[in-house]
mmCIF file of C-alpha atoms and ligand atoms in Angstrom:
data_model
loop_
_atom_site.group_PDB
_atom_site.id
_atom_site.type_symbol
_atom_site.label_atom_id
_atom_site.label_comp_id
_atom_site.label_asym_id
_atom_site.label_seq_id
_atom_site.Cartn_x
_atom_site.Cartn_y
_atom_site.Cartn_z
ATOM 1 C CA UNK Y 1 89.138 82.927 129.352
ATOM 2 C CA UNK Y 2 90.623 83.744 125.932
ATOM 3 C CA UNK Y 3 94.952 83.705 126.627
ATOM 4 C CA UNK Y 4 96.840 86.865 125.476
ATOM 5 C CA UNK Y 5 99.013 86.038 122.667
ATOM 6 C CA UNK Y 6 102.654 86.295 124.144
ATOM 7 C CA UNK Y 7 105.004 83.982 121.813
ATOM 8 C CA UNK Y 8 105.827 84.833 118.339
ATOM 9 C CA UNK Y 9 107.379 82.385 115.673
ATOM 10 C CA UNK Y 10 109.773 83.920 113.161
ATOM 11 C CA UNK Y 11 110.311 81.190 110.717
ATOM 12 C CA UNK Y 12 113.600 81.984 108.716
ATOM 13 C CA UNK Y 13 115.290 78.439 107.798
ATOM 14 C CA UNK Y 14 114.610 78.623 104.196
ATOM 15 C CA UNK Y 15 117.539 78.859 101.717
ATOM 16 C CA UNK Y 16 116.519 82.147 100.169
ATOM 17 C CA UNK Y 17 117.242 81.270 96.643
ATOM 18 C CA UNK Y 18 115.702 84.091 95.092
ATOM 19 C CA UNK Y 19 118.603 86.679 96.460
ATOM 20 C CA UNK Y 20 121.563 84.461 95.834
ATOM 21 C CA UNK Y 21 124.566 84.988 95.554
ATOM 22 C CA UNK Y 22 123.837 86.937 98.876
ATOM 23 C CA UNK Y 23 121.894 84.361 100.654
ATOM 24 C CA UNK Y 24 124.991 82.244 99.951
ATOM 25 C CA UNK Y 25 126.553 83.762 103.585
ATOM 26 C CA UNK Y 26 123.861 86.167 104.399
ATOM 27 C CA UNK Y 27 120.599 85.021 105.799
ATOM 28 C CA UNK Y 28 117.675 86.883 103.556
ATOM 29 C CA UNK Y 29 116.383 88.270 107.158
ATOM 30 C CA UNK Y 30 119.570 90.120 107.405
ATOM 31 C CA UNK Y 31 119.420 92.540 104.286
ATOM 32 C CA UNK Y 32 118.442 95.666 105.189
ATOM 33 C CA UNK Y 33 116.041 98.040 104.025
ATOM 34 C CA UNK Y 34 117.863 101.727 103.676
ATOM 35 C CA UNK Y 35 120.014 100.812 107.246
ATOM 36 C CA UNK Y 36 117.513 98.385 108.965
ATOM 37 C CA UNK Y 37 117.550 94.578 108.726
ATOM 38 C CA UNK Y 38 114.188 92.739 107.884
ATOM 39 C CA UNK Y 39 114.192 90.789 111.126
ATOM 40 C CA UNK Y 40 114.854 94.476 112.692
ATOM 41 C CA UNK Y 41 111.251 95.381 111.442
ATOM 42 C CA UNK Y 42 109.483 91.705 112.225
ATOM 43 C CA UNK Y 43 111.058 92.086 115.835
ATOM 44 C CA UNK Y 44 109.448 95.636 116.431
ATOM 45 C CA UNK Y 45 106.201 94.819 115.265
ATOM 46 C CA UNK Y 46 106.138 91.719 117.114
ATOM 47 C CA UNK Y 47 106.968 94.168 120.210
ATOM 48 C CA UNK Y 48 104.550 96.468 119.234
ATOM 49 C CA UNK Y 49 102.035 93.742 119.189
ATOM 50 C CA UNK Y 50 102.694 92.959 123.155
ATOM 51 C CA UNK Y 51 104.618 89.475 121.932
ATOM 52 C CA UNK Y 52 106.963 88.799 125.196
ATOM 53 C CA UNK Y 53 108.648 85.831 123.556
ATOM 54 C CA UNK Y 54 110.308 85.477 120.559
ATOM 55 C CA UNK Y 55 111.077 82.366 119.043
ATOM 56 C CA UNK Y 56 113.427 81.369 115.291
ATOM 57 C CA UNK Y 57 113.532 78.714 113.152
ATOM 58 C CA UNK Y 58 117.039 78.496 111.839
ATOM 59 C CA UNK Y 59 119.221 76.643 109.871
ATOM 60 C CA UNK Y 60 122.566 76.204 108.828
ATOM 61 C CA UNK Y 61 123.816 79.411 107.754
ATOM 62 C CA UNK Y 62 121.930 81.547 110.361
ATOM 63 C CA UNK Y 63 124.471 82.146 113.066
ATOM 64 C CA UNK Y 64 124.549 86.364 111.848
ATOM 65 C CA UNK Y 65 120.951 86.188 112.731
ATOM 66 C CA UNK Y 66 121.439 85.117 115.923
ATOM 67 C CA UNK Y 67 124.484 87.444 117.092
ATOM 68 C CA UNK Y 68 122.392 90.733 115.535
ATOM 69 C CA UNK Y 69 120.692 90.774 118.696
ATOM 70 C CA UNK Y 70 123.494 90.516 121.325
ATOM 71 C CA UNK Y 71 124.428 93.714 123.054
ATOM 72 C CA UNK Y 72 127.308 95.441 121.959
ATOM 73 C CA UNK Y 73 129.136 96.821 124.827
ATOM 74 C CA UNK Y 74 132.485 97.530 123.101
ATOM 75 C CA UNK Y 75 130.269 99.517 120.335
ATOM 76 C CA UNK Y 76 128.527 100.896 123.120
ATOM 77 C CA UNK Y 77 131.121 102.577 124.994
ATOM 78 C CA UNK Y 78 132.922 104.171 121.754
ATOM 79 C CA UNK Y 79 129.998 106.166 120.849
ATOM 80 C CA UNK Y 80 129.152 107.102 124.113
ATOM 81 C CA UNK Y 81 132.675 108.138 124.685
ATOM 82 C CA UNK Y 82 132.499 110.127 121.502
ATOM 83 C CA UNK Y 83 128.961 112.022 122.494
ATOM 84 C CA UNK Y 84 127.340 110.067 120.089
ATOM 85 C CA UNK Y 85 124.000 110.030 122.067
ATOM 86 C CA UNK Y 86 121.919 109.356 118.821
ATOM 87 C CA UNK Y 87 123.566 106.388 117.341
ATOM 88 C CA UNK Y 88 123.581 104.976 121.013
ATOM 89 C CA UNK Y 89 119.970 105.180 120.820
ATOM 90 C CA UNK Y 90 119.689 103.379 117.283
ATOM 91 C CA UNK Y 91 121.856 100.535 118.576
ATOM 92 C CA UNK Y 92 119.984 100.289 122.074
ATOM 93 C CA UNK Y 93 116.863 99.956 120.463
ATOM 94 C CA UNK Y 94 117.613 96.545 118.870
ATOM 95 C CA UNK Y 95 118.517 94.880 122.249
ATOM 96 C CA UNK Y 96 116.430 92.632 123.295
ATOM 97 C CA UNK Y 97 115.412 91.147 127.053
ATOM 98 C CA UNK Y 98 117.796 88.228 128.435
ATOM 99 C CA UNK Y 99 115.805 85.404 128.027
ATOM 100 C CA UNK Y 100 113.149 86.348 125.261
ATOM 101 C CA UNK Y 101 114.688 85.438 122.543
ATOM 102 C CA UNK Y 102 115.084 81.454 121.676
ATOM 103 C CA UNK Y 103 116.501 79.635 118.694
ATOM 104 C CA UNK Y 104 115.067 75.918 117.321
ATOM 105 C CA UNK Y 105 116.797 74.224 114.286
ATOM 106 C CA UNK Y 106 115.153 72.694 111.122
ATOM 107 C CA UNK Y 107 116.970 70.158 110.134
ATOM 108 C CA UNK Y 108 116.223 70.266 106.693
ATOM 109 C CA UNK Y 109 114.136 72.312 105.030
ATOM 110 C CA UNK Y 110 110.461 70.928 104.452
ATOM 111 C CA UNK Y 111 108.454 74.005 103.842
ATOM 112 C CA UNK Y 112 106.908 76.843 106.295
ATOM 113 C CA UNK Y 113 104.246 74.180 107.921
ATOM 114 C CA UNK Y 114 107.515 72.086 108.925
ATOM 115 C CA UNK Y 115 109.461 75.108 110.187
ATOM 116 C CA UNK Y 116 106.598 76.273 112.791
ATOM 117 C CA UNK Y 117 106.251 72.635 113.700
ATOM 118 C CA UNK Y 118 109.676 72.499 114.458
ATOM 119 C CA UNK Y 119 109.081 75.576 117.807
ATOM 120 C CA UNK Y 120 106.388 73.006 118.766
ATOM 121 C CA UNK Y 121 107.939 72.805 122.579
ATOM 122 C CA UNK Y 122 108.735 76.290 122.776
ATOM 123 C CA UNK Y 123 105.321 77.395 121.838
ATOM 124 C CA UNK Y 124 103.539 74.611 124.194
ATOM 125 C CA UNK Y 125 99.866 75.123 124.788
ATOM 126 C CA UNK Y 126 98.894 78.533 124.146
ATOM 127 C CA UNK Y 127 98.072 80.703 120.814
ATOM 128 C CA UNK Y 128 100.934 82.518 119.146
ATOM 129 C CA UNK Y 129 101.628 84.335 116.374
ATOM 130 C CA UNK Y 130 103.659 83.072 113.319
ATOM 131 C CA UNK Y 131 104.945 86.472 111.356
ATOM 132 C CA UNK Y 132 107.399 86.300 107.868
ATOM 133 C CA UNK Y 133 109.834 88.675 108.057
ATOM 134 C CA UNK Y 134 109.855 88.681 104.218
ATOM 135 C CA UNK Y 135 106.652 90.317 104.207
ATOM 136 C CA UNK Y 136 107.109 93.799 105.447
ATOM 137 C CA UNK Y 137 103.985 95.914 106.006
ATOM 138 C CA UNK Y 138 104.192 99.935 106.403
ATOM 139 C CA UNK Y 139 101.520 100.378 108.631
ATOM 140 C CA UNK Y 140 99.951 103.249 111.727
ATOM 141 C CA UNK Y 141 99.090 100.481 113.557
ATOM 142 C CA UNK Y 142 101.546 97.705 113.043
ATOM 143 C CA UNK Y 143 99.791 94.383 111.506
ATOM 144 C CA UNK Y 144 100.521 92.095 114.109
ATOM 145 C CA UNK Y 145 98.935 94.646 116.826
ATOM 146 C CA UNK Y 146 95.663 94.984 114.475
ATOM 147 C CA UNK Y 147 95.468 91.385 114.619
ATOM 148 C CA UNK Y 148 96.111 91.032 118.246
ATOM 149 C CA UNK Y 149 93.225 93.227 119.091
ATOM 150 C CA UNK Y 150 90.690 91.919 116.386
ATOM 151 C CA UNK Y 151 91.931 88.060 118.136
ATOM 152 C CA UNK Y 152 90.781 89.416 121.792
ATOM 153 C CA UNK Y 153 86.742 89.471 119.812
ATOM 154 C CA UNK Y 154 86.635 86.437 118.024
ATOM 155 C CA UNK Y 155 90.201 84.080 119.263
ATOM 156 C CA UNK Y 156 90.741 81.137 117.004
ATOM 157 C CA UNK Y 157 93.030 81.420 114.092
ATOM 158 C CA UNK Y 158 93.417 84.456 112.358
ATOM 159 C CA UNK Y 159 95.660 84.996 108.836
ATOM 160 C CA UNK Y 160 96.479 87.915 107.378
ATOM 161 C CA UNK Y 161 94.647 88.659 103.965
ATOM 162 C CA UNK Y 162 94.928 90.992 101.317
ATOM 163 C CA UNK Y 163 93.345 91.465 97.690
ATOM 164 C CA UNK Y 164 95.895 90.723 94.538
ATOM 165 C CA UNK Y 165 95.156 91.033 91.162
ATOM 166 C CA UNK Y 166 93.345 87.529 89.563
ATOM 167 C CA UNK Y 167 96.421 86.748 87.903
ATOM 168 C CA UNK Y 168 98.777 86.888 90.551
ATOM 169 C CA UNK Y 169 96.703 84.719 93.086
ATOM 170 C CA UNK Y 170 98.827 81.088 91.373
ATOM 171 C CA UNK Y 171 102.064 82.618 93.638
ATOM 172 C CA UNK Y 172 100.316 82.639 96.994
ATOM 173 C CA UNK Y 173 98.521 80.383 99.337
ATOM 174 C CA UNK Y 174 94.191 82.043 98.408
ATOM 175 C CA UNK Y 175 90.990 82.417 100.911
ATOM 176 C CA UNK Y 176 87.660 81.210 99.948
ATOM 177 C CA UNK Y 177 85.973 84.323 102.131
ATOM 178 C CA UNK Y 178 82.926 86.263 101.169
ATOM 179 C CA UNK Y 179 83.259 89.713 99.427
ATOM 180 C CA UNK Y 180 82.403 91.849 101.921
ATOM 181 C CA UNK Y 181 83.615 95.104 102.652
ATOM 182 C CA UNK Y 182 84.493 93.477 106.768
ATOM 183 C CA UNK Y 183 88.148 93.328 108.072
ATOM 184 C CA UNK Y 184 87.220 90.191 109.592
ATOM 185 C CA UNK Y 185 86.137 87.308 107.463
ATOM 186 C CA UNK Y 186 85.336 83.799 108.259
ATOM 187 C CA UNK Y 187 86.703 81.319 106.319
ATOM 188 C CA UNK Y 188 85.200 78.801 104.670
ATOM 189 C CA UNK Y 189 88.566 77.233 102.572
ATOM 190 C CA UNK Y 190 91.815 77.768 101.773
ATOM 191 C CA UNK Y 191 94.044 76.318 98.938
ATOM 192 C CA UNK Y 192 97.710 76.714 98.247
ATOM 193 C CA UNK Y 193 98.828 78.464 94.794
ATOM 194 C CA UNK Y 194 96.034 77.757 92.930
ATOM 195 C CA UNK Y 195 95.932 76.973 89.211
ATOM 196 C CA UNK Y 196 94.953 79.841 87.029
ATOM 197 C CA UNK Y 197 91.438 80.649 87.285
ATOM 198 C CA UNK Y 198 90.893 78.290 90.207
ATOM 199 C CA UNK Y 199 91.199 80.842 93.072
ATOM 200 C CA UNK Y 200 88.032 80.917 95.422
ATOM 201 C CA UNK Y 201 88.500 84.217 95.511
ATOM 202 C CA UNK Y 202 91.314 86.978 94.876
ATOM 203 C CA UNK Y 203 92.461 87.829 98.752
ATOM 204 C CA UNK Y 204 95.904 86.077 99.158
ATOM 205 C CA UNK Y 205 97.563 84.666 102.886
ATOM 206 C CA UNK Y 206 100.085 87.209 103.719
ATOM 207 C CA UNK Y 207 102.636 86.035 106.390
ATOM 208 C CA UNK Y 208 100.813 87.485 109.631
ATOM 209 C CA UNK Y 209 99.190 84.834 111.767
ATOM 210 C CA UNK Y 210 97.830 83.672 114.927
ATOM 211 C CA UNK Y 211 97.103 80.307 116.208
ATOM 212 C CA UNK Y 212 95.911 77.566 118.142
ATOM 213 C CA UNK Y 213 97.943 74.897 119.564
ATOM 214 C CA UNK Y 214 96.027 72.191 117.545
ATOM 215 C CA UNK Y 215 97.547 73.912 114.552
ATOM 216 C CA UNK Y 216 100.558 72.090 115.339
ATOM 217 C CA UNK Y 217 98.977 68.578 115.954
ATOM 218 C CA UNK Y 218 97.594 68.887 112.576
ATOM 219 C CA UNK Y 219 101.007 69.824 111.054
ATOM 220 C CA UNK Y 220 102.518 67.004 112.915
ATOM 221 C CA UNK Y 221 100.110 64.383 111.313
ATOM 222 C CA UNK Y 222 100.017 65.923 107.930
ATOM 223 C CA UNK Y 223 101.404 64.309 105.082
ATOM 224 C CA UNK Y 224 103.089 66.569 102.264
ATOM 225 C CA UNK Y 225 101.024 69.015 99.943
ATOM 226 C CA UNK Y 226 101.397 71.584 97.084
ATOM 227 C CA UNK Y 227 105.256 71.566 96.281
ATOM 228 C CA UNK Y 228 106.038 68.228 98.463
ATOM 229 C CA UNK Y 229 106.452 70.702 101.258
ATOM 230 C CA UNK Y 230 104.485 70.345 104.261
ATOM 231 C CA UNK Y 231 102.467 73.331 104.159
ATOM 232 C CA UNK Y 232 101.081 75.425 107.116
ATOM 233 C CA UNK Y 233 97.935 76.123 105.134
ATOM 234 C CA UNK Y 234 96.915 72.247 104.856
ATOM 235 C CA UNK Y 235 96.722 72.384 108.836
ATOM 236 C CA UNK Y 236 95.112 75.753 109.463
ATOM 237 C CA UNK Y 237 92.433 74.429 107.052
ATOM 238 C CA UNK Y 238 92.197 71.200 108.910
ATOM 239 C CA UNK Y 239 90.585 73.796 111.547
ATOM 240 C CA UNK Y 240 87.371 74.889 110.215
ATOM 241 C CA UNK Y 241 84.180 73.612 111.796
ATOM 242 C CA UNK Y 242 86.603 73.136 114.553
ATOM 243 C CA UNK Y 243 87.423 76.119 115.730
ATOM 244 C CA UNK Y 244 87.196 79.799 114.126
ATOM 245 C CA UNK Y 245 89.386 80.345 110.738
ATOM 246 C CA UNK Y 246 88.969 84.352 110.165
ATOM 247 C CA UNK Y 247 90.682 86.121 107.558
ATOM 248 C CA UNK Y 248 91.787 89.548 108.664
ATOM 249 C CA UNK Y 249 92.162 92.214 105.841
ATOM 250 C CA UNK Y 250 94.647 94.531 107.537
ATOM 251 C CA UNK Y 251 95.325 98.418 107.055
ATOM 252 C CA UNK Y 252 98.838 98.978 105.570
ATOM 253 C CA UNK Y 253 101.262 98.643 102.445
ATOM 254 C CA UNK Y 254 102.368 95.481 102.167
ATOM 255 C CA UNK Y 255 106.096 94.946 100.497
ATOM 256 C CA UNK Y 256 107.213 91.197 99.160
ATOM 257 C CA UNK Y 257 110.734 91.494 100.136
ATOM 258 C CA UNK Y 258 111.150 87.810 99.443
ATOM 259 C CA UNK Y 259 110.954 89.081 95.809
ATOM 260 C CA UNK Y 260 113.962 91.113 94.010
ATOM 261 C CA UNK Y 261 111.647 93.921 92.662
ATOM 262 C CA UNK Y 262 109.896 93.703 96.073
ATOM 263 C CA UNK Y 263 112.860 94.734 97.778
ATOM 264 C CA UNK Y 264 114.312 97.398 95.511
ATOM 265 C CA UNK Y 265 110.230 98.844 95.738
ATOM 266 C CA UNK Y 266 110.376 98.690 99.494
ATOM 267 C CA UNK Y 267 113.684 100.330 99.494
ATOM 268 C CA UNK Y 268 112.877 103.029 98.185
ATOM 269 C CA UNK Y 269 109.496 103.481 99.803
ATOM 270 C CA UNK Y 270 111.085 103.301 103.329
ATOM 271 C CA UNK Y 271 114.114 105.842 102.022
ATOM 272 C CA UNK Y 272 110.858 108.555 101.031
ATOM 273 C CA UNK Y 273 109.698 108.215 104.439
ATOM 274 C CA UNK Y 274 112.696 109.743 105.878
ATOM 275 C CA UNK Y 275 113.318 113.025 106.251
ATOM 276 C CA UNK Y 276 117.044 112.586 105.949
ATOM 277 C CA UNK Y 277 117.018 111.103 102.970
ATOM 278 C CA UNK Y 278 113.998 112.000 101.147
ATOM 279 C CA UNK Y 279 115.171 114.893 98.763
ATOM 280 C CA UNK Y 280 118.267 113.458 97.717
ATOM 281 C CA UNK Y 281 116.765 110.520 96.672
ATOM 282 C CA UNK Y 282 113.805 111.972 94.822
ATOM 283 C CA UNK Y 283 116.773 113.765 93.245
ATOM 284 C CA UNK Y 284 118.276 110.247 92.753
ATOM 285 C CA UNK Y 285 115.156 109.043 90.895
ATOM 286 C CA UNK Y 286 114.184 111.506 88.738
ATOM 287 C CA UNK Y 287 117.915 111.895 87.211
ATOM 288 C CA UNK Y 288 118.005 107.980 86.587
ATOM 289 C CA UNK Y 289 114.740 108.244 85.205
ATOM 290 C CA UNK Y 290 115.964 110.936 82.622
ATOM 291 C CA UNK Y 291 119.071 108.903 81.893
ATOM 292 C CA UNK Y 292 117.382 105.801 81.082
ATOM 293 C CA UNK Y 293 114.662 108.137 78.393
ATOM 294 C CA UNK Y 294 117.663 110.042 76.955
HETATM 295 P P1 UTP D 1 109.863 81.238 101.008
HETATM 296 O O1 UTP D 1 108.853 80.515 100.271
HETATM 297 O O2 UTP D 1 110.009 82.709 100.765
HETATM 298 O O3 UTP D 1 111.279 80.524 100.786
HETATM 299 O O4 UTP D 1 109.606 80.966 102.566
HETATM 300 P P2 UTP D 1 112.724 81.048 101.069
HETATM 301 O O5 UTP D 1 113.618 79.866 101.216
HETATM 302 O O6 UTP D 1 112.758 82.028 102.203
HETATM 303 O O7 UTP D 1 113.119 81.887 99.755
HETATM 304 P P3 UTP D 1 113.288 81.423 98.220
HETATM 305 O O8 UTP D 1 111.904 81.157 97.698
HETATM 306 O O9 UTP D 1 114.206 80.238 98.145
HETATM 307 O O10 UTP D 1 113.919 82.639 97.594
HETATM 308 C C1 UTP D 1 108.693 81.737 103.319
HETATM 309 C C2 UTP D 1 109.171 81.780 104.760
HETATM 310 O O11 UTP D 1 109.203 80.463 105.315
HETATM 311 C C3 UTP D 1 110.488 80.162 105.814
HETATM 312 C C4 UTP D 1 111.431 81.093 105.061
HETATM 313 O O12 UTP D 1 112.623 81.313 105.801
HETATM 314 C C5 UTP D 1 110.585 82.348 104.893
HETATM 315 O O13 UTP D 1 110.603 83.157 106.076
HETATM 316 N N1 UTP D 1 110.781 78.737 105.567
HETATM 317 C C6 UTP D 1 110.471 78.189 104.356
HETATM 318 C C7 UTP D 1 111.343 77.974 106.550
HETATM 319 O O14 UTP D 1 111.639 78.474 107.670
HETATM 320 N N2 UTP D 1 111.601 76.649 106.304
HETATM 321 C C8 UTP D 1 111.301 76.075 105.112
HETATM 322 O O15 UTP D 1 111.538 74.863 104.967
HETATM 323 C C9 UTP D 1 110.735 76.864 104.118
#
């Protein structure tokens, strides 16, 4: 019997250099797109997904992570005491279960294969998912959900995938899967930021996964790759002819919020999907973009 993925791994230890001086006291997963934090988004898709347990990789730093999702009583009873029903219902909708939410450390911090290591006894012996909350994807069907249901056919250990342009596949960690016009793909390699012209093929990892247990033996016995980090890809890889590696090209926009131009792009793609803000800030655009021709 194939197990239903209930645990989720949100690995946010790293240091977040690219958005200093913010990260400096803010963790990265705690800047928010229009009024919502990133982890805000990984948390409901996870949810959305049918994910029961939700585990983080922290680090020093972190602890505003880990309050966001304490009730707030005090706030509570102020806005219900001043009729305001609607914001009640924004800040209900970020609590979370007692119990489903638990918090590992990394130490130090040795890369994203060394971060889901470190939830090893937390995730025990079943599949979970691993999702990036730096990679935010705009989708009808949420990611993780697509994934979950494309896992029940096939189990294994899925990744996320999605085409990039030839020269842009050095930055992330590249498939070697047929082109095919499937959403599922088997694959047959994977390498980490590949030189220049040494991609096996142009569909990039995007940080969506699900995965066996034995993903974490492998991490635990694997010595460190690209970058001196220990790199999840090295063990998912370690996988094939073991077990089934697919590649899952998912419907959706995908936003790099790890990235500075990522963010301000998601920004402002998430502020034209609301109706409440939409107009003024197409207003908003179009004047800057006249001021910066004049
Ligand atoms: P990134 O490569 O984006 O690194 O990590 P980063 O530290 O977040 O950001 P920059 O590059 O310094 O700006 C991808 C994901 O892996 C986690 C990060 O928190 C992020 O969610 N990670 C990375 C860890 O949890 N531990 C690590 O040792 C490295």
């Amino acid at each position: 019997m194939r197990h239903q993925v209930r645990k989720v791994v949100f690995p946010v230890a790293g240091l977040g250099t690219r958005f200093l001086p913010a990260t400096k006291s803010i963790p990265k997963e705690i800047l928010t797109l229009v009024d919502r934090p990133l982890i805000q988004y990984a948390i409901d898709e996870a949810r959305a997904a049918g994910i029961e347990q939700f585990i983080f990789v922290t680090s020093r730093g972190k602890s505003s992570l880990e309050d966001y999702f304490d009730d707030a009583p005090h706030l509570a009873a102020e806005l219900a005491s001043g009729g305001k029903t609607d914001l009640l219902e924004i800040l209900e909708a970020t609590y979370m279960k007692s119990g489903s939410l638990a918090y590992v450390r990394q130490n130090r911090a040795l890369g994203l294969g060394h971060a889901v290591w470190c939830a090893r006894h937390l995730i025990g012996s079943e599949p979970f998912a691993v999702l990036l909350p730096d990679d935010v994807i705009a989708a009808e069907k949420p990611c993780l959900r697509q994934m979950v249901e494309a896992y029940g056919d096939v189990g294994g250990n899925m990744l996320a995938m999605m085409e990039v342009a030839p020269e842009r596949t050095s930055s992330y960690g590249v498939l070697d899967v047929a082109a095919e016009p499937k959403r599922l793909r088997p694959v047959r390699g994977m390498v980490e930021k590949p030189p220049a012209g040494e991609a096996p093929s142009n569909m990039a990892i995007i940080g969506r996964y699900i995965l066996t247990p034995s993903v974490l033996e492998a991490i635990g016995r694997a010595a460190p790759g690209s970058g001196g980090e220990i790199q999840l890809t090295d063990a998912i890889a370690s996988e094939i002819g073991r077990r089934p590696v697919n590649g899952f090209a998912f419907e959706g926009r995908r936003f790099d919020c790890g990235s500075k131009a990522g963010f301000v792009q998601a920004t402002i793609a998430f502020a034209l999907q609301r109706p409440d803000l939409r107009e003024a800030v197409l207003e908003i655009i179009a004047e800057t973009a006249a001021t910066r021709r004049a």
